[in-house]
Structure formats: structure tokens, C-alpha cells
Amino acid sequence: MSKNLVPGAVLPDFELPDDTGTKHRLSQLQGDNTMILLLGRGEHCPRERQHQREMLKFYEWSAVAFTELVTVLPNDLHDTYKLRISTGARWPFLADVDLEVQRTLEIDEYTDPHHNATVPHTLVLAPGLVIDKVHCGYWFWGRPAAYQLWQDLQDLHRRIKPDFDPTTPEARAAWQAGRK
């Protein structure tokens, strides 16, 4: 795992193009929500394609759960588009064409002499691009499943939005007071 990816640190606010060439800042994509940031290995990797497909159901949940999902790939626009369209993904796929993300975070995969591959990481981000949890997925089983991300976000939301936890006595009292 990168020494630059530690819980509590603030991720740099990278500005990268999507597969159409439109540039986006991570902070703009995140807004006030939590975010799952998939730092992918690259379009060439079958494990990457499989993991992106696994995230399809997670994306449906994210859309109703105040959570953004973004993929960053160390590819050009064409290959980034190719992976997004081949997996059926509908969330933003960003191209780290100049490998700025890879270099800054020191997550280049030095074992692949044929591609500018990234050691894949999945980041759970609190609002403000604050790193809450890091999953290093060099091996496929190191990548989190949708249900692991569910648990990570459940824990994060309990900590950052305690007023919205209906199981607390305070929330119950506020709800009952509002009914009167």
C-alpha cells in the first residue's frame, strides 16, 4: 500500500478528464457526499474489468445513499471509454493520462513492463476528500466486494452523520417532539 494513502489524510484534489475529455475535479464530483474512489490497474487487466462489473450493483445503491462512485484509470481517453462501456458502468471514469495520480500517490506497478499499470486501490472517502479506509487490491481478493464497501460506509456515516441515526435516543426524542 502507498505511504501516501493513510486514513485521516486528505487526498489531493486531482483534476482529470473523463472518457469524453471533459475535466472534473474530484471535489466537484464528491460534493458534500461520501465517495468510493476506485484507482484501477488499467483497461488491459481482466481483474480490473471484473471488479468494475462487480461495482454495478453497488452503484445503484450509491445513487440513493449520498455516495459518489468514481473510477480513475492510468489510460488514455479511448481505453478509459473502452473499459467503462464494456462493463456497463454509468459512473464517471477518469483518465490519468499523464500518470499524475499514479506518481503523486506512488502506486505505480513496477512488475508490468508492458503497461503503465497502477497498483489498484479502493478508497473510502469522507466529505472533503478525507481518506477513511484504504483497500489495496493488487491481488483480486484484496479488492473490496460491494458488501464490504456497504459496511465501510455504514460505519463512516454513523461517525459523520450521528444526528441522522434513528436508533439513538436523541433522534427518537426529536422525532417524537416533531409529531406534537
PDB file of C-alpha atoms in Angstrom:
ATOM      1  CA  MET A   1       0.000   0.000   0.000  1.00  0.00           C
ATOM      2  CA  SER A   2       1.160   3.516  -0.733  1.00  0.00           C
ATOM      3  CA  LYS A   3       2.648   5.503   2.127  1.00  0.00           C
ATOM      4  CA  ASN A   4       0.575   8.464   0.845  1.00  0.00           C
ATOM      5  CA  LEU A   5      -2.752   6.675   1.316  1.00  0.00           C
ATOM      6  CA  VAL A   6      -3.422   6.677   5.037  1.00  0.00           C
ATOM      7  CA  PRO A   7      -6.679   7.143   6.928  1.00  0.00           C
ATOM      8  CA  GLY A   8      -7.126  10.741   8.032  1.00  0.00           C
ATOM      9  CA  ALA A   9      -5.054  12.199   5.197  1.00  0.00           C
ATOM     10  CA  VAL A  10      -6.680  14.439   2.607  1.00  0.00           C
ATOM     11  CA  LEU A  11      -6.447  13.161  -0.945  1.00  0.00           C
ATOM     12  CA  PRO A  12      -5.143  15.724  -3.453  1.00  0.00           C
ATOM     13  CA  ASP A  13      -7.952  17.292  -5.480  1.00  0.00           C
ATOM     14  CA  PHE A  14      -6.908  15.888  -8.837  1.00  0.00           C
ATOM     15  CA  GLU A  15      -8.441  17.342 -11.995  1.00  0.00           C
ATOM     16  CA  LEU A  16      -8.711  14.674 -14.680  1.00  0.00           C
ATOM     17  CA  PRO A  17     -10.599  14.210 -17.944  1.00  0.00           C
ATOM     18  CA  ASP A  18     -13.447  11.738 -18.246  1.00  0.00           C
ATOM     19  CA  ASP A  19     -13.681   9.441 -21.242  1.00  0.00           C
ATOM     20  CA  THR A  20     -15.135  12.307 -23.339  1.00  0.00           C
ATOM     21  CA  GLY A  21     -12.278  14.675 -22.465  1.00  0.00           C
ATOM     22  CA  THR A  22     -14.286  16.837 -20.020  1.00  0.00           C
ATOM     23  CA  LYS A  23     -12.170  17.675 -16.973  1.00  0.00           C
ATOM     24  CA  HIS A  24     -13.509  17.086 -13.458  1.00  0.00           C
ATOM     25  CA  ARG A  25     -12.095  17.836 -10.018  1.00  0.00           C
ATOM     26  CA  LEU A  26     -12.582  15.038  -7.524  1.00  0.00           C
ATOM     27  CA  SER A  27     -14.011  17.549  -5.028  1.00  0.00           C
ATOM     28  CA  GLN A  28     -16.664  18.611  -7.548  1.00  0.00           C
ATOM     29  CA  LEU A  29     -17.666  15.016  -8.190  1.00  0.00           C
ATOM     30  CA  GLN A  30     -17.801  14.335  -4.446  1.00  0.00           C
ATOM     31  CA  GLY A  31     -19.726  17.441  -3.405  1.00  0.00           C
ATOM     32  CA  ASP A  32     -20.824  17.033   0.235  1.00  0.00           C
ATOM     33  CA  ASN A  33     -21.180  13.269  -0.070  1.00  0.00           C
ATOM     34  CA  THR A  34     -19.002  10.308   0.764  1.00  0.00           C
ATOM     35  CA  MET A  35     -17.139   8.796  -2.163  1.00  0.00           C
ATOM     36  CA  ILE A  36     -15.741   5.467  -3.234  1.00  0.00           C
ATOM     37  CA  LEU A  37     -12.717   6.066  -5.441  1.00  0.00           C
ATOM     38  CA  LEU A  38     -11.544   3.100  -7.479  1.00  0.00           C
ATOM     39  CA  LEU A  39      -7.931   3.575  -8.548  1.00  0.00           C
ATOM     40  CA  GLY A  40      -7.821   0.909 -11.218  1.00  0.00           C
ATOM     41  CA  ARG A  41      -4.942  -1.091 -12.639  1.00  0.00           C
ATOM     42  CA  GLY A  42      -5.804  -0.319 -16.249  1.00  0.00           C
ATOM     43  CA  GLU A  43      -8.046  -1.332 -19.131  1.00  0.00           C
ATOM     44  CA  HIS A  44      -5.754  -4.207 -20.122  1.00  0.00           C
ATOM     45  CA  CYS A  45      -6.412  -6.141 -16.911  1.00  0.00           C
ATOM     46  CA  PRO A  46      -9.148  -8.810 -16.759  1.00  0.00           C
ATOM     47  CA  ARG A  47      -9.273  -8.488 -12.953  1.00  0.00           C
ATOM     48  CA  GLU A  48      -9.974  -4.776 -13.390  1.00  0.00           C
ATOM     49  CA  ARG A  49     -12.858  -5.453 -15.787  1.00  0.00           C
ATOM     50  CA  GLN A  50     -14.332  -7.997 -13.375  1.00  0.00           C
ATOM     51  CA  HIS A  51     -14.102  -5.663 -10.378  1.00  0.00           C
ATOM     52  CA  GLN A  52     -15.727  -2.804 -12.289  1.00  0.00           C
ATOM     53  CA  ARG A  53     -18.590  -5.144 -13.253  1.00  0.00           C
ATOM     54  CA  GLU A  54     -18.957  -6.143  -9.597  1.00  0.00           C
ATOM     55  CA  MET A  55     -19.487  -2.472  -8.749  1.00  0.00           C
ATOM     56  CA  LEU A  56     -22.607  -2.178 -10.969  1.00  0.00           C
ATOM     57  CA  LYS A  57     -24.988  -3.169  -8.161  1.00  0.00           C
ATOM     58  CA  PHE A  58     -23.051  -1.008  -5.704  1.00  0.00           C
ATOM     59  CA  TYR A  59     -23.576   1.991  -7.996  1.00  0.00           C
ATOM     60  CA  GLU A  60     -27.341   1.508  -7.800  1.00  0.00           C
ATOM     61  CA  TRP A  61     -27.129   1.650  -4.001  1.00  0.00           C
ATOM     62  CA  SER A  62     -24.794   4.652  -4.069  1.00  0.00           C
ATOM     63  CA  ALA A  63     -27.238   6.670  -6.127  1.00  0.00           C
ATOM     64  CA  VAL A  64     -29.750   6.644  -3.251  1.00  0.00           C
ATOM     65  CA  ALA A  65     -27.248   6.709  -0.382  1.00  0.00           C
ATOM     66  CA  PHE A  66     -25.461  10.068  -0.679  1.00  0.00           C
ATOM     67  CA  THR A  67     -22.355   8.337  -2.023  1.00  0.00           C
ATOM     68  CA  GLU A  68     -20.451   9.034  -5.225  1.00  0.00           C
ATOM     69  CA  LEU A  69     -18.542   6.393  -7.165  1.00  0.00           C
ATOM     70  CA  VAL A  70     -15.595   7.323  -9.400  1.00  0.00           C
ATOM     71  CA  THR A  71     -13.023   5.214 -11.247  1.00  0.00           C
ATOM     72  CA  VAL A  72      -9.565   6.512 -12.203  1.00  0.00           C
ATOM     73  CA  LEU A  73      -7.514   4.556 -14.743  1.00  0.00           C
ATOM     74  CA  PRO A  74      -3.907   5.012 -15.942  1.00  0.00           C
ATOM     75  CA  ASN A  75      -5.093   5.033 -19.543  1.00  0.00           C
ATOM     76  CA  ASP A  76      -5.796   7.381 -22.410  1.00  0.00           C
ATOM     77  CA  LEU A  77      -9.361   8.541 -23.121  1.00  0.00           C
ATOM     78  CA  HIS A  78     -10.086   5.763 -25.620  1.00  0.00           C
ATOM     79  CA  ASP A  79      -9.057   2.936 -23.288  1.00  0.00           C
ATOM     80  CA  THR A  80     -10.893   4.580 -20.377  1.00  0.00           C
ATOM     81  CA  TYR A  81     -14.039   4.743 -22.515  1.00  0.00           C
ATOM     82  CA  LYS A  82     -13.498   1.150 -23.651  1.00  0.00           C
ATOM     83  CA  LEU A  83     -13.455  -0.144 -20.071  1.00  0.00           C
ATOM     84  CA  ARG A  84     -16.445   1.938 -18.956  1.00  0.00           C
ATOM     85  CA  ILE A  85     -18.605   0.903 -21.896  1.00  0.00           C
ATOM     86  CA  SER A  86     -17.553  -2.783 -21.806  1.00  0.00           C
ATOM     87  CA  THR A  87     -18.530  -3.098 -18.151  1.00  0.00           C
ATOM     88  CA  GLY A  88     -21.812  -1.200 -18.466  1.00  0.00           C
ATOM     89  CA  ALA A  89     -20.759   1.366 -15.866  1.00  0.00           C
ATOM     90  CA  ARG A  90     -22.692   4.641 -15.583  1.00  0.00           C
ATOM     91  CA  TRP A  91     -20.477   6.469 -13.084  1.00  0.00           C
ATOM     92  CA  PRO A  92     -17.555   8.754 -14.005  1.00  0.00           C
ATOM     93  CA  PHE A  93     -14.432   7.099 -15.343  1.00  0.00           C
ATOM     94  CA  LEU A  94     -11.458   9.453 -15.319  1.00  0.00           C
ATOM     95  CA  ALA A  95      -8.249   9.079 -17.311  1.00  0.00           C
ATOM     96  CA  ASP A  96      -4.929   9.547 -15.540  1.00  0.00           C
ATOM     97  CA  VAL A  97      -3.303  10.119 -18.930  1.00  0.00           C
ATOM     98  CA  ASP A  98      -0.188  11.831 -17.556  1.00  0.00           C
ATOM     99  CA  LEU A  99       0.011   9.394 -14.602  1.00  0.00           C
ATOM    100  CA  GLU A 100      -0.218  12.293 -12.150  1.00  0.00           C
ATOM    101  CA  VAL A 101      -2.333  10.285  -9.701  1.00  0.00           C
ATOM    102  CA  GLN A 102      -0.072   7.278 -10.006  1.00  0.00           C
ATOM    103  CA  ARG A 103       3.112   9.327  -9.406  1.00  0.00           C
ATOM    104  CA  THR A 104       1.697  11.524  -6.631  1.00  0.00           C
ATOM    105  CA  LEU A 105       0.314   8.582  -4.672  1.00  0.00           C
ATOM    106  CA  GLU A 106       3.283   6.334  -5.546  1.00  0.00           C
ATOM    107  CA  ILE A 107       1.046   3.488  -6.692  1.00  0.00           C
ATOM    108  CA  ASP A 108       2.790   2.555  -9.935  1.00  0.00           C
ATOM    109  CA  GLU A 109       3.028  -1.159 -10.534  1.00  0.00           C
ATOM    110  CA  TYR A 110       6.659  -1.864 -11.302  1.00  0.00           C
ATOM    111  CA  THR A 111       6.104  -5.555 -12.172  1.00  0.00           C
ATOM    112  CA  ASP A 112       4.335  -4.872 -15.500  1.00  0.00           C
ATOM    113  CA  PRO A 113       6.878  -3.928 -18.194  1.00  0.00           C
ATOM    114  CA  HIS A 114       4.212  -3.564 -20.925  1.00  0.00           C
ATOM    115  CA  HIS A 115       1.676  -1.169 -19.343  1.00  0.00           C
ATOM    116  CA  ASN A 116       1.673   1.907 -17.117  1.00  0.00           C
ATOM    117  CA  ALA A 117      -0.316  -0.116 -14.618  1.00  0.00           C
ATOM    118  CA  THR A 118      -1.373   1.160 -11.215  1.00  0.00           C
ATOM    119  CA  VAL A 119      -1.476  -0.990  -8.097  1.00  0.00           C
ATOM    120  CA  PRO A 120      -5.267  -0.939  -7.643  1.00  0.00           C
ATOM    121  CA  HIS A 121      -6.626   0.704  -4.529  1.00  0.00           C
ATOM    122  CA  THR A 122     -10.184   1.377  -3.415  1.00  0.00           C
ATOM    123  CA  LEU A 123     -10.563   4.412  -1.189  1.00  0.00           C
ATOM    124  CA  VAL A 124     -13.490   5.188   1.075  1.00  0.00           C
ATOM    125  CA  LEU A 125     -13.569   8.974   1.335  1.00  0.00           C
ATOM    126  CA  ALA A 126     -15.374  11.121   3.869  1.00  0.00           C
ATOM    127  CA  PRO A 127     -16.532  14.568   2.692  1.00  0.00           C
ATOM    128  CA  GLY A 128     -13.616  16.853   1.876  1.00  0.00           C
ATOM    129  CA  LEU A 129     -11.658  14.004   0.217  1.00  0.00           C
ATOM    130  CA  VAL A 130     -10.610  12.716   3.641  1.00  0.00           C
ATOM    131  CA  ILE A 131      -9.362   9.143   3.397  1.00  0.00           C
ATOM    132  CA  ASP A 132     -11.335   6.939   5.768  1.00  0.00           C
ATOM    133  CA  LYS A 133     -10.347   3.459   4.608  1.00  0.00           C
ATOM    134  CA  VAL A 134      -7.954   2.000   2.052  1.00  0.00           C
ATOM    135  CA  HIS A 135      -8.239  -1.364   0.335  1.00  0.00           C
ATOM    136  CA  CYS A 136      -5.183  -2.471  -1.655  1.00  0.00           C
ATOM    137  CA  GLY A 137      -6.231  -4.848  -4.405  1.00  0.00           C
ATOM    138  CA  TYR A 138      -3.073  -5.949  -6.152  1.00  0.00           C
ATOM    139  CA  TRP A 139      -4.426  -9.460  -5.873  1.00  0.00           C
ATOM    140  CA  PHE A 140      -8.082  -9.723  -6.843  1.00  0.00           C
ATOM    141  CA  TRP A 141      -9.186 -10.850  -3.374  1.00  0.00           C
ATOM    142  CA  GLY A 142      -7.699  -7.674  -1.916  1.00  0.00           C
ATOM    143  CA  ARG A 143     -10.340  -5.637  -3.692  1.00  0.00           C
ATOM    144  CA  PRO A 144     -13.438  -4.998  -1.607  1.00  0.00           C
ATOM    145  CA  ALA A 145     -16.760  -6.549  -2.518  1.00  0.00           C
ATOM    146  CA  ALA A 146     -19.857  -4.379  -2.622  1.00  0.00           C
ATOM    147  CA  TYR A 147     -20.949  -5.638   0.781  1.00  0.00           C
ATOM    148  CA  GLN A 148     -17.590  -4.739   2.341  1.00  0.00           C
ATOM    149  CA  LEU A 149     -17.989  -1.206   0.992  1.00  0.00           C
ATOM    150  CA  TRP A 150     -21.528  -1.187   2.402  1.00  0.00           C
ATOM    151  CA  GLN A 151     -20.094  -1.942   5.862  1.00  0.00           C
ATOM    152  CA  ASP A 152     -17.341   0.657   5.445  1.00  0.00           C
ATOM    153  CA  LEU A 153     -19.879   3.322   4.500  1.00  0.00           C
ATOM    154  CA  GLN A 154     -22.286   2.263   7.229  1.00  0.00           C
ATOM    155  CA  ASP A 155     -19.524   2.809   9.770  1.00  0.00           C
ATOM    156  CA  LEU A 156     -18.423   6.099   8.197  1.00  0.00           C
ATOM    157  CA  HIS A 157     -21.968   7.516   8.046  1.00  0.00           C
ATOM    158  CA  ARG A 158     -22.558   6.638  11.707  1.00  0.00           C
ATOM    159  CA  ARG A 159     -19.482   8.679  12.598  1.00  0.00           C
ATOM    160  CA  ILE A 160     -20.011  11.698  10.323  1.00  0.00           C
ATOM    161  CA  LYS A 161     -23.806  11.929  10.494  1.00  0.00           C
ATOM    162  CA  PRO A 162     -24.722  10.883  14.055  1.00  0.00           C
ATOM    163  CA  ASP A 163     -27.793  13.136  14.044  1.00  0.00           C
ATOM    164  CA  PHE A 164     -29.298  11.014  11.296  1.00  0.00           C
ATOM    165  CA  ASP A 165     -29.035   7.709  13.136  1.00  0.00           C
ATOM    166  CA  PRO A 166     -32.678   6.940  14.011  1.00  0.00           C
ATOM    167  CA  THR A 167     -31.631   4.343  16.571  1.00  0.00           C
ATOM    168  CA  THR A 168     -30.246   6.924  19.008  1.00  0.00           C
ATOM    169  CA  PRO A 169     -32.408   8.169  21.899  1.00  0.00           C
ATOM    170  CA  GLU A 170     -31.777  11.767  20.753  1.00  0.00           C
ATOM    171  CA  ALA A 171     -33.137  11.100  17.274  1.00  0.00           C
ATOM    172  CA  ARG A 172     -36.175   9.306  18.686  1.00  0.00           C
ATOM    173  CA  ALA A 173     -36.888  12.236  21.056  1.00  0.00           C
ATOM    174  CA  ALA A 174     -36.501  14.753  18.211  1.00  0.00           C
ATOM    175  CA  TRP A 175     -38.859  12.747  16.012  1.00  0.00           C
ATOM    176  CA  GLN A 176     -41.454  12.469  18.789  1.00  0.00           C
ATOM    177  CA  ALA A 177     -41.150  16.190  19.565  1.00  0.00           C
ATOM    178  CA  GLY A 178     -41.795  16.949  15.903  1.00  0.00           C
ATOM    179  CA  ARG A 179     -45.019  14.916  15.935  1.00  0.00           C
ATOM    180  CA  LYS A 180     -46.622  17.100  18.607  1.00  0.00           C
TER     181      LYS A 180
END
